[in-house]
Amino acid sequence: MSQLAVRPGSFEPWGGLPPELAELIKPEFGTLAEEIVEAIRESIPEFGRSMGETYEYVIRVGVERALTQFADKVGDTNLTVDDWDAVHRKLGYGEYQQGRSLDALQAAYRLGARVAWRRLADAGLRLDIPAPVLFTLGEAVIAYVDQLAALSVEGYAEAQAHAAGARERRRRQLMQMLLADPPPSAAAVRDLAKSARWTVPDRLTAVALEPRGDDRDLTLPDLGPAVLVDLEGAEPCLLVPESQLERTEGALRTVLHSSRAAVGLPVSVPDARRSLRWARRALSLLRRGALSPAHVVRCADHLSTLMLLADEPLVEMFAERRLAPLRQLTVKQQVRLSETLLAWLETRGGAPEVASRLQVHPQTVRYRLRQLEALFGEQLHDPDARFELESALRAVARLHTVGTQTSA
């Protein structure tokens, strides 16, 4: 076989092999596939006797086609066999579906390369193939197996992407289910949560997020698999298990610089929609200036405001009825007497305490209190009436803060 020689000028090792070599090595492949499969089964536990007939068949076909393709490429370097490449992508895809890493499959490729090269080296010596050709053949085996391993990596990555996409779709469906009205059954939540790989918590909290003011999407750091996220809707939001709330709030405070968020109240899972409603209400009040400026606000810190302004038209009607005696005064007088009445109701003190709060003279307060006594009479001494008056005055103050024009 001394007439065989390496062809110069090829970047791929099998491109330097003489085409006649293909016919010399093909007879070795008759039993080589079985030898490789058996070596894999014996040496790699993941591909042992228990791997199943279907998966063993796929591996066997992959080995047989790899050997055939290798011989064909030696004979014709321009050969295209994309359909055979799909077999090795499928092997990588299958490894992910089996819940394994690529370590075992990569080890199988390396083992297959060693078994194949040992057989081809023996054949080369037996057939008196020149050493340069034999060395190039060994290099070609290694390069070819590297290509097959890379195809399996592609298949594995494709399976990961498909699984991630399917899981994200299920998580979005789960979020929609949890926020539906009426709420879903516990069994329905449990089934969808299992397919979405989400552990159903005892309690959770909704977080309302302010959309970005520009055309770019709102982005957040990875909050972990326990947090359900919807950033694609017109009103982005999160559903956060109570155990993850502190960490999530900290992450939001770190990244929210040009937008804001409101954290609802912890509720049982069937009440998730209610928590989100409160959070969105708080976010609306924050944007309108009714709550102290902050990038992240908590409903728990503003319960009185949320309660007082839960229904603004109703609050206006309530305030109008309760504070009706003030309507006969000028706007300036209404403001002064309202401030004095609220300070008196809040302090439950005399003229000096009210004067100190309002930073006016005590005599001025006494004069105003006499006016209020004349306007409201016995209402100032009735506990229920005093509570309603204080509630009305507080609500009016907050309505004025958010720009609602309310006159008493």
mmCIF file of C-alpha atoms in Angstrom:
data_model
loop_
_atom_site.group_PDB
_atom_site.id
_atom_site.type_symbol
_atom_site.label_atom_id
_atom_site.label_comp_id
_atom_site.label_asym_id
_atom_site.label_seq_id
_atom_site.Cartn_x
_atom_site.Cartn_y
_atom_site.Cartn_z
ATOM 1 C CA MET A 1 0.000 0.000 0.000
ATOM 2 C CA SER A 2 2.994 2.260 -0.398
ATOM 3 C CA GLN A 3 1.220 4.100 -3.243
ATOM 4 C CA LEU A 4 -1.145 5.746 -0.715
ATOM 5 C CA ALA A 5 -0.053 9.253 0.220
ATOM 6 C CA VAL A 6 -1.399 12.263 2.121
ATOM 7 C CA ARG A 7 -2.796 14.966 -0.137
ATOM 8 C CA PRO A 8 -1.466 18.454 0.680
ATOM 9 C CA GLY A 9 -3.424 21.711 1.009
ATOM 10 C CA SER A 10 -6.483 20.630 3.004
ATOM 11 C CA PHE A 11 -7.617 22.359 6.200
ATOM 12 C CA GLU A 12 -9.604 19.299 7.293
ATOM 13 C CA PRO A 13 -7.604 16.152 8.075
ATOM 14 C CA TRP A 14 -9.837 13.817 6.029
ATOM 15 C CA GLY A 15 -9.359 16.173 3.095
ATOM 16 C CA GLY A 16 -5.723 15.088 3.080
ATOM 17 C CA LEU A 17 -6.561 11.385 2.998
ATOM 18 C CA PRO A 18 -6.447 9.541 -0.338
ATOM 19 C CA PRO A 19 -9.989 8.609 -1.533
ATOM 20 C CA GLU A 20 -8.891 5.008 -2.085
ATOM 21 C CA LEU A 21 -8.519 4.660 1.688
ATOM 22 C CA ALA A 22 -12.313 4.668 2.104
ATOM 23 C CA GLU A 23 -12.694 1.277 0.419
ATOM 24 C CA LEU A 24 -9.916 -0.163 2.557
ATOM 25 C CA ILE A 25 -11.433 0.831 5.913
ATOM 26 C CA LYS A 26 -15.123 0.140 5.159
ATOM 27 C CA PRO A 27 -14.822 -3.624 5.757
ATOM 28 C CA GLU A 28 -13.688 -2.886 9.309
ATOM 29 C CA PHE A 29 -17.001 -1.149 10.041
ATOM 30 C CA GLY A 30 -19.060 -4.315 9.714
ATOM 31 C CA THR A 31 -18.613 -5.258 13.368
ATOM 32 C CA LEU A 32 -17.081 -2.020 14.658
ATOM 33 C CA ALA A 33 -20.465 -0.410 15.407
ATOM 34 C CA GLU A 34 -21.439 -3.314 17.671
ATOM 35 C CA GLU A 35 -18.049 -3.197 19.380
ATOM 36 C CA ILE A 36 -18.409 0.532 20.095
ATOM 37 C CA VAL A 37 -21.977 0.170 21.419
ATOM 38 C CA GLU A 38 -20.945 -2.715 23.664
ATOM 39 C CA ALA A 39 -17.977 -0.743 25.011
ATOM 40 C CA ILE A 40 -20.246 2.194 25.788
ATOM 41 C CA ARG A 41 -22.751 -0.036 27.588
ATOM 42 C CA GLU A 42 -20.028 -1.705 29.630
ATOM 43 C CA SER A 43 -18.001 1.394 30.529
ATOM 44 C CA ILE A 44 -20.525 4.213 30.982
ATOM 45 C CA PRO A 45 -23.185 3.566 33.675
ATOM 46 C CA GLU A 46 -25.729 5.978 32.173
ATOM 47 C CA PHE A 47 -25.763 3.877 29.000
ATOM 48 C CA GLY A 48 -25.789 0.510 30.743
ATOM 49 C CA ARG A 49 -28.235 -2.337 30.405
ATOM 50 C CA SER A 50 -31.101 -0.279 31.812
ATOM 51 C CA MET A 51 -31.055 2.538 29.273
ATOM 52 C CA GLY A 52 -34.016 1.098 27.347
ATOM 53 C CA GLU A 53 -34.436 -0.433 23.909
ATOM 54 C CA THR A 54 -35.505 2.798 22.203
ATOM 55 C CA TYR A 55 -32.570 4.838 23.424
ATOM 56 C CA GLU A 56 -30.151 1.975 22.713
ATOM 57 C CA TYR A 57 -31.499 1.870 19.167
ATOM 58 C CA VAL A 58 -30.898 5.609 18.725
ATOM 59 C CA ILE A 59 -27.316 5.237 19.959
ATOM 60 C CA ARG A 60 -26.704 2.240 17.716
ATOM 61 C CA VAL A 61 -28.056 4.102 14.679
ATOM 62 C CA GLY A 62 -25.923 7.103 15.612
ATOM 63 C CA VAL A 63 -22.768 4.978 15.753
ATOM 64 C CA GLU A 64 -23.523 3.146 12.497
ATOM 65 C CA ARG A 65 -24.302 6.330 10.591
ATOM 66 C CA ALA A 66 -21.271 8.085 12.041
ATOM 67 C CA LEU A 67 -18.993 5.324 10.765
ATOM 68 C CA THR A 68 -20.653 5.263 7.339
ATOM 69 C CA GLN A 69 -20.488 9.044 7.074
ATOM 70 C CA PHE A 70 -16.826 9.069 8.072
ATOM 71 C CA ALA A 71 -15.907 6.569 5.364
ATOM 72 C CA ASP A 72 -17.961 8.487 2.799
ATOM 73 C CA LYS A 73 -16.262 11.773 3.712
ATOM 74 C CA VAL A 74 -12.858 10.160 3.267
ATOM 75 C CA GLY A 75 -13.950 9.092 -0.209
ATOM 76 C CA ASP A 76 -15.660 12.401 -1.063
ATOM 77 C CA THR A 77 -14.768 15.486 0.989
ATOM 78 C CA ASN A 78 -17.614 17.491 -0.630
ATOM 79 C CA LEU A 79 -20.296 15.103 0.654
ATOM 80 C CA THR A 80 -23.171 16.791 2.553
ATOM 81 C CA VAL A 81 -25.122 14.647 5.016
ATOM 82 C CA ASP A 82 -27.187 17.073 7.080
ATOM 83 C CA ASP A 83 -29.867 14.435 7.688
ATOM 84 C CA TRP A 84 -27.281 12.265 9.428
ATOM 85 C CA ASP A 85 -26.173 15.217 11.538
ATOM 86 C CA ALA A 86 -29.726 15.314 12.907
ATOM 87 C CA VAL A 87 -29.144 11.952 14.596
ATOM 88 C CA HIS A 88 -26.431 13.405 16.814
ATOM 89 C CA ARG A 89 -28.466 16.497 17.590
ATOM 90 C CA LYS A 90 -31.226 14.102 18.633
ATOM 91 C CA LEU A 91 -28.823 12.333 20.975
ATOM 92 C CA GLY A 92 -28.055 15.622 22.731
ATOM 93 C CA TYR A 93 -31.757 16.486 22.813
ATOM 94 C CA GLY A 94 -32.498 13.110 24.381
ATOM 95 C CA GLU A 95 -29.886 13.558 27.098
ATOM 96 C CA TYR A 96 -31.630 16.714 28.295
ATOM 97 C CA GLN A 97 -35.011 15.010 28.220
ATOM 98 C CA GLN A 98 -33.540 12.194 30.325
ATOM 99 C CA GLY A 99 -32.543 14.792 32.913
ATOM 100 C CA ARG A 100 -28.808 14.240 32.467
ATOM 101 C CA SER A 101 -25.878 16.497 31.710
ATOM 102 C CA LEU A 102 -23.800 16.006 28.570
ATOM 103 C CA ASP A 103 -20.941 14.415 30.499
ATOM 104 C CA ALA A 104 -21.977 10.821 29.797
ATOM 105 C CA LEU A 105 -22.599 11.428 26.092
ATOM 106 C CA GLN A 106 -19.305 13.262 25.667
ATOM 107 C CA ALA A 107 -17.563 10.342 27.386
ATOM 108 C CA ALA A 108 -19.311 7.968 24.976
ATOM 109 C CA TYR A 109 -17.986 9.934 21.999
ATOM 110 C CA ARG A 110 -14.441 9.816 23.375
ATOM 111 C CA LEU A 111 -14.709 6.094 24.064
ATOM 112 C CA GLY A 112 -16.089 5.483 20.578
ATOM 113 C CA ALA A 113 -13.171 7.396 19.079
ATOM 114 C CA ARG A 114 -10.644 5.269 20.996
ATOM 115 C CA VAL A 115 -12.295 1.981 19.984
ATOM 116 C CA ALA A 116 -12.552 3.081 16.336
ATOM 117 C CA TRP A 117 -8.966 4.292 16.195
ATOM 118 C CA ARG A 118 -7.666 1.089 17.774
ATOM 119 C CA ARG A 119 -9.454 -0.986 15.123
ATOM 120 C CA LEU A 120 -8.332 1.284 12.263
ATOM 121 C CA ALA A 121 -4.745 1.351 13.536
ATOM 122 C CA ASP A 122 -4.664 -2.455 13.613
ATOM 123 C CA ALA A 123 -6.092 -2.550 10.096
ATOM 124 C CA GLY A 124 -3.565 0.011 8.927
ATOM 125 C CA LEU A 125 -0.668 -2.061 10.152
ATOM 126 C CA ARG A 126 -2.155 -5.202 8.664
ATOM 127 C CA LEU A 127 -2.724 -3.519 5.292
ATOM 128 C CA ASP A 128 0.694 -1.832 5.348
ATOM 129 C CA ILE A 129 -0.808 1.655 5.105
ATOM 130 C CA PRO A 130 1.987 4.269 5.149
ATOM 131 C CA ALA A 131 2.574 5.911 8.539
ATOM 132 C CA PRO A 132 1.816 9.488 7.339
ATOM 133 C CA VAL A 133 -1.563 8.346 6.028
ATOM 134 C CA LEU A 134 -2.264 6.434 9.226
ATOM 135 C CA PHE A 135 -1.356 9.439 11.367
ATOM 136 C CA THR A 136 -3.645 11.661 9.309
ATOM 137 C CA LEU A 137 -6.400 9.061 9.629
ATOM 138 C CA GLY A 138 -6.068 9.202 13.425
ATOM 139 C CA GLU A 139 -6.269 12.984 13.338
ATOM 140 C CA ALA A 140 -9.363 12.749 11.130
ATOM 141 C CA VAL A 141 -11.061 10.387 13.598
ATOM 142 C CA ILE A 142 -10.486 12.837 16.458
ATOM 143 C CA ALA A 143 -11.661 15.857 14.432
ATOM 144 C CA TYR A 144 -14.737 14.014 13.200
ATOM 145 C CA VAL A 145 -15.783 12.887 16.677
ATOM 146 C CA ASP A 146 -15.328 16.475 17.899
ATOM 147 C CA GLN A 147 -17.799 17.579 15.218
ATOM 148 C CA LEU A 148 -20.322 14.941 16.268
ATOM 149 C CA ALA A 149 -19.966 15.960 19.913
ATOM 150 C CA ALA A 150 -20.565 19.589 18.925
ATOM 151 C CA LEU A 151 -23.786 18.559 17.143
ATOM 152 C CA SER A 152 -24.985 16.887 20.336
ATOM 153 C CA VAL A 153 -24.227 20.072 22.269
ATOM 154 C CA GLU A 154 -26.435 21.946 19.791
ATOM 155 C CA GLY A 155 -29.232 19.423 20.324
ATOM 156 C CA TYR A 156 -28.893 19.692 24.093
ATOM 157 C CA ALA A 157 -29.058 23.496 23.924
ATOM 158 C CA GLU A 158 -32.113 23.281 21.666
ATOM 159 C CA ALA A 159 -33.860 21.021 24.188
ATOM 160 C CA GLN A 160 -33.004 23.444 26.981
ATOM 161 C CA ALA A 161 -34.456 26.340 24.990
ATOM 162 C CA HIS A 162 -37.638 24.432 24.193
ATOM 163 C CA ALA A 163 -38.075 23.390 27.815
ATOM 164 C CA ALA A 164 -37.464 26.925 29.053
ATOM 165 C CA GLY A 165 -39.952 28.319 26.548
ATOM 166 C CA ALA A 166 -42.601 25.766 27.477
ATOM 167 C CA ARG A 167 -42.001 26.353 31.172
ATOM 168 C CA GLU A 168 -42.296 30.129 30.746
ATOM 169 C CA ARG A 169 -45.561 29.699 28.854
ATOM 170 C CA ARG A 170 -46.921 27.553 31.666
ATOM 171 C CA ARG A 171 -45.774 30.111 34.249
ATOM 172 C CA ARG A 172 -47.582 32.881 32.359
ATOM 173 C CA GLN A 173 -50.691 30.694 32.177
ATOM 174 C CA LEU A 174 -50.379 30.022 35.896
ATOM 175 C CA MET A 175 -50.134 33.722 36.645
ATOM 176 C CA GLN A 176 -53.231 34.430 34.564
ATOM 177 C CA MET A 177 -55.054 31.635 36.378
ATOM 178 C CA LEU A 178 -54.100 32.954 39.824
ATOM 179 C CA LEU A 179 -55.325 36.449 38.921
ATOM 180 C CA ALA A 180 -58.568 35.278 37.318
ATOM 181 C CA ASP A 181 -62.008 36.206 38.586
ATOM 182 C CA PRO A 182 -63.472 34.018 39.955
ATOM 183 C CA PRO A 183 -60.376 32.381 41.458
ATOM 184 C CA PRO A 184 -59.459 28.880 40.237
ATOM 185 C CA SER A 185 -59.825 25.699 42.232
ATOM 186 C CA ALA A 186 -56.937 24.504 44.374
ATOM 187 C CA ALA A 187 -56.639 21.374 42.219
ATOM 188 C CA ALA A 188 -56.321 23.406 39.002
ATOM 189 C CA VAL A 189 -53.632 25.591 40.555
ATOM 190 C CA ARG A 190 -51.772 22.569 41.877
ATOM 191 C CA ASP A 191 -51.762 20.790 38.499
ATOM 192 C CA LEU A 192 -50.585 23.781 36.474
ATOM 193 C CA ALA A 193 -48.047 24.750 39.141
ATOM 194 C CA LYS A 194 -46.522 21.270 38.937
ATOM 195 C CA SER A 195 -46.068 21.498 35.162
ATOM 196 C CA ALA A 196 -44.611 25.004 35.573
ATOM 197 C CA ARG A 197 -42.250 23.780 38.311
ATOM 198 C CA TRP A 198 -43.643 26.314 40.784
ATOM 199 C CA THR A 199 -44.099 25.471 44.446
ATOM 200 C CA VAL A 200 -47.487 26.726 45.647
ATOM 201 C CA PRO A 201 -46.884 28.874 48.777
ATOM 202 C CA ASP A 202 -49.189 29.277 51.747
ATOM 203 C CA ARG A 203 -49.333 33.036 51.173
ATOM 204 C CA LEU A 204 -48.154 35.402 48.473
ATOM 205 C CA THR A 205 -48.028 39.104 47.684
ATOM 206 C CA ALA A 206 -48.668 40.872 44.397
ATOM 207 C CA VAL A 207 -46.354 43.662 43.257
ATOM 208 C CA ALA A 208 -47.554 46.242 40.728
ATOM 209 C CA LEU A 209 -44.807 47.673 38.507
ATOM 210 C CA GLU A 210 -44.862 50.980 36.699
ATOM 211 C CA PRO A 211 -44.194 50.569 32.958
ATOM 212 C CA ARG A 212 -41.186 52.390 31.553
ATOM 213 C CA GLY A 213 -41.913 55.818 30.179
ATOM 214 C CA ASP A 214 -40.069 55.083 26.917
ATOM 215 C CA ASP A 215 -40.632 52.377 24.334
ATOM 216 C CA ARG A 216 -38.186 49.961 25.931
ATOM 217 C CA ASP A 217 -39.352 46.963 27.921
ATOM 218 C CA LEU A 218 -39.088 46.936 31.681
ATOM 219 C CA THR A 219 -36.208 44.704 32.758
ATOM 220 C CA LEU A 220 -35.551 43.109 36.139
ATOM 221 C CA PRO A 221 -32.796 40.903 37.544
ATOM 222 C CA ASP A 222 -33.414 37.193 37.927
ATOM 223 C CA LEU A 223 -35.764 36.960 40.911
ATOM 224 C CA GLY A 224 -35.598 33.177 41.104
ATOM 225 C CA PRO A 225 -38.073 30.440 40.170
ATOM 226 C CA ALA A 226 -40.345 31.140 43.154
ATOM 227 C CA VAL A 227 -41.421 34.543 41.769
ATOM 228 C CA LEU A 228 -43.948 34.664 38.921
ATOM 229 C CA VAL A 229 -43.259 37.551 36.548
ATOM 230 C CA ASP A 230 -45.314 39.347 33.900
ATOM 231 C CA LEU A 231 -43.396 42.187 32.251
ATOM 232 C CA GLU A 232 -45.129 41.983 28.868
ATOM 233 C CA GLY A 233 -48.588 43.273 29.763
ATOM 234 C CA ALA A 234 -49.708 46.896 29.881
ATOM 235 C CA GLU A 235 -49.645 46.666 33.685
ATOM 236 C CA PRO A 236 -46.589 44.563 34.619
ATOM 237 C CA CYS A 237 -46.690 42.742 37.926
ATOM 238 C CA LEU A 238 -45.159 40.030 40.096
ATOM 239 C CA LEU A 239 -46.561 37.331 42.362
ATOM 240 C CA VAL A 240 -44.131 36.775 45.218
ATOM 241 C CA PRO A 241 -44.297 34.050 47.888
ATOM 242 C CA GLU A 242 -44.260 35.624 51.332
ATOM 243 C CA SER A 243 -40.916 33.980 52.116
ATOM 244 C CA GLN A 244 -39.318 35.731 49.112
ATOM 245 C CA LEU A 245 -40.844 39.166 49.655
ATOM 246 C CA GLU A 246 -38.011 40.833 51.557
ATOM 247 C CA ARG A 247 -35.403 39.692 49.032
ATOM 248 C CA THR A 248 -37.590 40.751 46.103
ATOM 249 C CA GLU A 249 -38.239 44.192 47.593
ATOM 250 C CA GLY A 250 -34.499 44.654 48.051
ATOM 251 C CA ALA A 251 -33.840 43.721 44.425
ATOM 252 C CA LEU A 252 -36.507 46.145 43.208
ATOM 253 C CA ARG A 253 -35.091 49.013 45.265
ATOM 254 C CA THR A 254 -31.695 48.325 43.723
ATOM 255 C CA VAL A 255 -32.796 48.390 40.071
ATOM 256 C CA LEU A 256 -35.831 50.708 39.911
ATOM 257 C CA HIS A 257 -34.440 54.157 39.172
ATOM 258 C CA SER A 258 -36.732 55.471 36.434
ATOM 259 C CA SER A 259 -39.899 53.600 37.430
ATOM 260 C CA ARG A 260 -41.785 52.663 40.596
ATOM 261 C CA ALA A 261 -43.456 49.696 42.240
ATOM 262 C CA ALA A 262 -46.112 49.091 44.871
ATOM 263 C CA VAL A 263 -46.148 46.008 47.084
ATOM 264 C CA GLY A 264 -49.563 44.624 47.940
ATOM 265 C CA LEU A 265 -50.610 42.841 51.117
ATOM 266 C CA PRO A 266 -49.868 39.161 51.865
ATOM 267 C CA VAL A 267 -52.885 36.977 51.098
ATOM 268 C CA SER A 268 -53.747 33.332 50.577
ATOM 269 C CA VAL A 269 -53.231 32.070 47.032
ATOM 270 C CA PRO A 270 -56.933 32.309 46.018
ATOM 271 C CA ASP A 271 -56.867 36.025 46.956
ATOM 272 C CA ALA A 272 -53.919 36.937 44.694
ATOM 273 C CA ARG A 273 -56.166 39.147 42.551
ATOM 274 C CA ARG A 274 -57.149 41.153 45.623
ATOM 275 C CA SER A 275 -53.525 41.776 46.589
ATOM 276 C CA LEU A 276 -52.790 42.970 43.053
ATOM 277 C CA ARG A 277 -55.789 45.316 43.121
ATOM 278 C CA TRP A 278 -54.486 46.947 46.293
ATOM 279 C CA ALA A 279 -50.974 47.183 44.856
ATOM 280 C CA ARG A 280 -52.214 48.833 41.666
ATOM 281 C CA ARG A 281 -54.312 51.255 43.690
ATOM 282 C CA ALA A 282 -51.265 52.187 45.754
ATOM 283 C CA LEU A 283 -49.191 52.638 42.592
ATOM 284 C CA SER A 284 -51.868 54.931 41.155
ATOM 285 C CA LEU A 285 -51.900 57.041 44.330
ATOM 286 C CA LEU A 286 -48.094 57.126 44.331
ATOM 287 C CA ARG A 287 -48.027 58.404 40.757
ATOM 288 C CA ARG A 288 -50.615 61.070 41.617
ATOM 289 C CA GLY A 289 -48.694 62.284 44.649
ATOM 290 C CA ALA A 290 -50.987 60.971 47.397
ATOM 291 C CA LEU A 291 -48.193 58.831 48.868
ATOM 292 C CA SER A 292 -44.715 59.900 49.901
ATOM 293 C CA PRO A 293 -42.324 59.785 46.921
ATOM 294 C CA ALA A 294 -40.418 56.494 46.714
ATOM 295 C CA HIS A 295 -39.385 53.957 44.113
ATOM 296 C CA VAL A 296 -40.982 51.125 46.099
ATOM 297 C CA VAL A 297 -43.972 51.609 48.426
ATOM 298 C CA ARG A 298 -45.721 49.060 50.600
ATOM 299 C CA CYS A 299 -49.485 48.962 51.014
ATOM 300 C CA ALA A 300 -48.934 47.970 54.639
ATOM 301 C CA ASP A 301 -47.435 51.421 55.273
ATOM 302 C CA HIS A 302 -50.400 53.302 53.767
ATOM 303 C CA LEU A 303 -53.478 51.374 54.846
ATOM 304 C CA SER A 304 -55.389 54.423 56.089
ATOM 305 C CA THR A 305 -54.881 56.276 52.806
ATOM 306 C CA LEU A 306 -55.880 53.235 50.768
ATOM 307 C CA MET A 307 -58.984 52.816 52.887
ATOM 308 C CA LEU A 308 -59.975 56.484 52.808
ATOM 309 C CA LEU A 309 -59.477 56.773 49.041
ATOM 310 C CA ALA A 310 -60.774 53.342 48.065
ATOM 311 C CA ASP A 311 -63.733 54.983 46.290
ATOM 312 C CA GLU A 312 -62.997 58.637 45.577
ATOM 313 C CA PRO A 313 -66.478 59.676 44.346
ATOM 314 C CA LEU A 314 -68.015 58.115 47.458
ATOM 315 C CA VAL A 315 -65.435 59.864 49.640
ATOM 316 C CA GLU A 316 -66.328 63.184 48.020
ATOM 317 C CA MET A 317 -70.012 62.660 48.725
ATOM 318 C CA PHE A 318 -69.272 61.599 52.311
ATOM 319 C CA ALA A 319 -67.091 64.665 52.906
ATOM 320 C CA GLU A 320 -69.636 66.950 51.288
ATOM 321 C CA ARG A 321 -72.391 65.723 53.632
ATOM 322 C CA ARG A 322 -70.280 65.640 56.799
ATOM 323 C CA LEU A 323 -68.652 69.041 56.246
ATOM 324 C CA ALA A 324 -71.764 70.740 54.891
ATOM 325 C CA PRO A 325 -71.840 73.414 57.681
ATOM 326 C CA LEU A 326 -68.592 74.874 56.298
ATOM 327 C CA ARG A 327 -70.098 75.616 52.879
ATOM 328 C CA GLN A 328 -71.608 78.906 54.070
ATOM 329 C CA LEU A 329 -68.099 80.315 54.593
ATOM 330 C CA THR A 330 -65.596 81.708 52.124
ATOM 331 C CA VAL A 331 -62.975 79.318 50.721
ATOM 332 C CA LYS A 332 -60.294 80.933 52.878
ATOM 333 C CA GLN A 333 -62.419 80.521 56.009
ATOM 334 C CA GLN A 334 -63.202 76.924 55.090
ATOM 335 C CA VAL A 335 -59.501 76.103 54.860
ATOM 336 C CA ARG A 336 -58.661 77.716 58.211
ATOM 337 C CA LEU A 337 -61.543 76.158 60.114
ATOM 338 C CA SER A 338 -60.936 72.741 58.517
ATOM 339 C CA GLU A 339 -57.296 72.825 59.624
ATOM 340 C CA THR A 340 -58.315 73.878 63.132
ATOM 341 C CA LEU A 341 -61.052 71.254 63.429
ATOM 342 C CA LEU A 342 -58.725 68.452 62.256
ATOM 343 C CA ALA A 343 -55.971 69.541 64.662
ATOM 344 C CA TRP A 344 -58.474 69.665 67.535
ATOM 345 C CA LEU A 345 -59.877 66.226 66.708
ATOM 346 C CA GLU A 346 -56.383 64.711 66.390
ATOM 347 C CA THR A 347 -54.936 66.231 69.579
ATOM 348 C CA ARG A 348 -58.075 66.073 71.716
ATOM 349 C CA GLY A 349 -56.440 68.992 73.502
ATOM 350 C CA GLY A 350 -57.227 72.578 74.301
ATOM 351 C CA ALA A 351 -56.365 75.792 72.545
ATOM 352 C CA PRO A 352 -52.634 75.784 73.485
ATOM 353 C CA GLU A 353 -52.031 72.316 71.982
ATOM 354 C CA VAL A 354 -53.923 73.154 68.786
ATOM 355 C CA ALA A 355 -52.172 76.533 68.534
ATOM 356 C CA SER A 356 -48.785 74.831 68.850
ATOM 357 C CA ARG A 357 -49.588 72.445 66.008
ATOM 358 C CA LEU A 358 -50.947 75.193 63.736
ATOM 359 C CA GLN A 359 -48.307 77.719 64.819
ATOM 360 C CA VAL A 360 -50.880 80.414 65.576
ATOM 361 C CA HIS A 361 -51.829 82.326 68.747
ATOM 362 C CA PRO A 362 -54.024 80.422 71.265
ATOM 363 C CA GLN A 363 -56.541 83.240 71.193
ATOM 364 C CA THR A 364 -56.949 82.701 67.445
ATOM 365 C CA VAL A 365 -57.664 79.040 68.075
ATOM 366 C CA ARG A 366 -60.251 79.857 70.753
ATOM 367 C CA TYR A 367 -62.030 82.154 68.320
ATOM 368 C CA ARG A 368 -62.079 79.475 65.626
ATOM 369 C CA LEU A 369 -63.271 76.804 68.072
ATOM 370 C CA ARG A 370 -66.206 79.025 69.018
ATOM 371 C CA GLN A 371 -67.031 79.322 65.307
ATOM 372 C CA LEU A 372 -66.870 75.553 64.915
ATOM 373 C CA GLU A 373 -69.087 75.067 67.958
ATOM 374 C CA ALA A 374 -71.656 77.347 66.382
ATOM 375 C CA LEU A 375 -71.473 75.508 63.042
ATOM 376 C CA PHE A 376 -71.405 71.878 64.208
ATOM 377 C CA GLY A 377 -73.021 72.053 67.645
ATOM 378 C CA GLU A 378 -73.522 68.703 69.364
ATOM 379 C CA GLN A 379 -71.650 66.855 66.613
ATOM 380 C CA LEU A 380 -68.396 67.937 68.267
ATOM 381 C CA HIS A 381 -69.359 66.028 71.415
ATOM 382 C CA ASP A 382 -70.692 62.851 69.784
ATOM 383 C CA PRO A 383 -67.956 60.149 69.399
ATOM 384 C CA ASP A 384 -69.395 58.751 66.157
ATOM 385 C CA ALA A 385 -69.789 62.198 64.637
ATOM 386 C CA ARG A 386 -66.245 63.193 65.657
ATOM 387 C CA PHE A 387 -64.864 60.026 64.006
ATOM 388 C CA GLU A 388 -66.737 60.781 60.777
ATOM 389 C CA LEU A 389 -65.636 64.423 60.833
ATOM 390 C CA GLU A 390 -61.988 63.418 61.257
ATOM 391 C CA SER A 391 -62.283 60.807 58.482
ATOM 392 C CA ALA A 392 -63.875 63.350 56.144
ATOM 393 C CA LEU A 393 -61.208 65.975 56.860
ATOM 394 C CA ARG A 394 -58.372 63.477 56.347
ATOM 395 C CA ALA A 395 -59.911 62.268 53.095
ATOM 396 C CA VAL A 396 -60.355 65.814 51.798
ATOM 397 C CA ALA A 397 -56.701 66.573 52.590
ATOM 398 C CA ARG A 398 -55.578 63.537 50.597
ATOM 399 C CA LEU A 399 -57.918 64.309 47.707
ATOM 400 C CA HIS A 400 -56.447 67.788 47.522
ATOM 401 C CA THR A 401 -52.970 66.232 47.480
ATOM 402 C CA VAL A 402 -53.770 64.192 44.371
ATOM 403 C CA GLY A 403 -55.281 67.206 42.647
ATOM 404 C CA THR A 404 -58.972 66.468 43.143
ATOM 405 C CA GLN A 405 -60.929 69.645 43.615
ATOM 406 C CA THR A 406 -63.228 69.023 46.569
ATOM 407 C CA SER A 407 -65.083 71.775 48.331
ATOM 408 C CA ALA A 408 -66.769 71.268 51.660
#
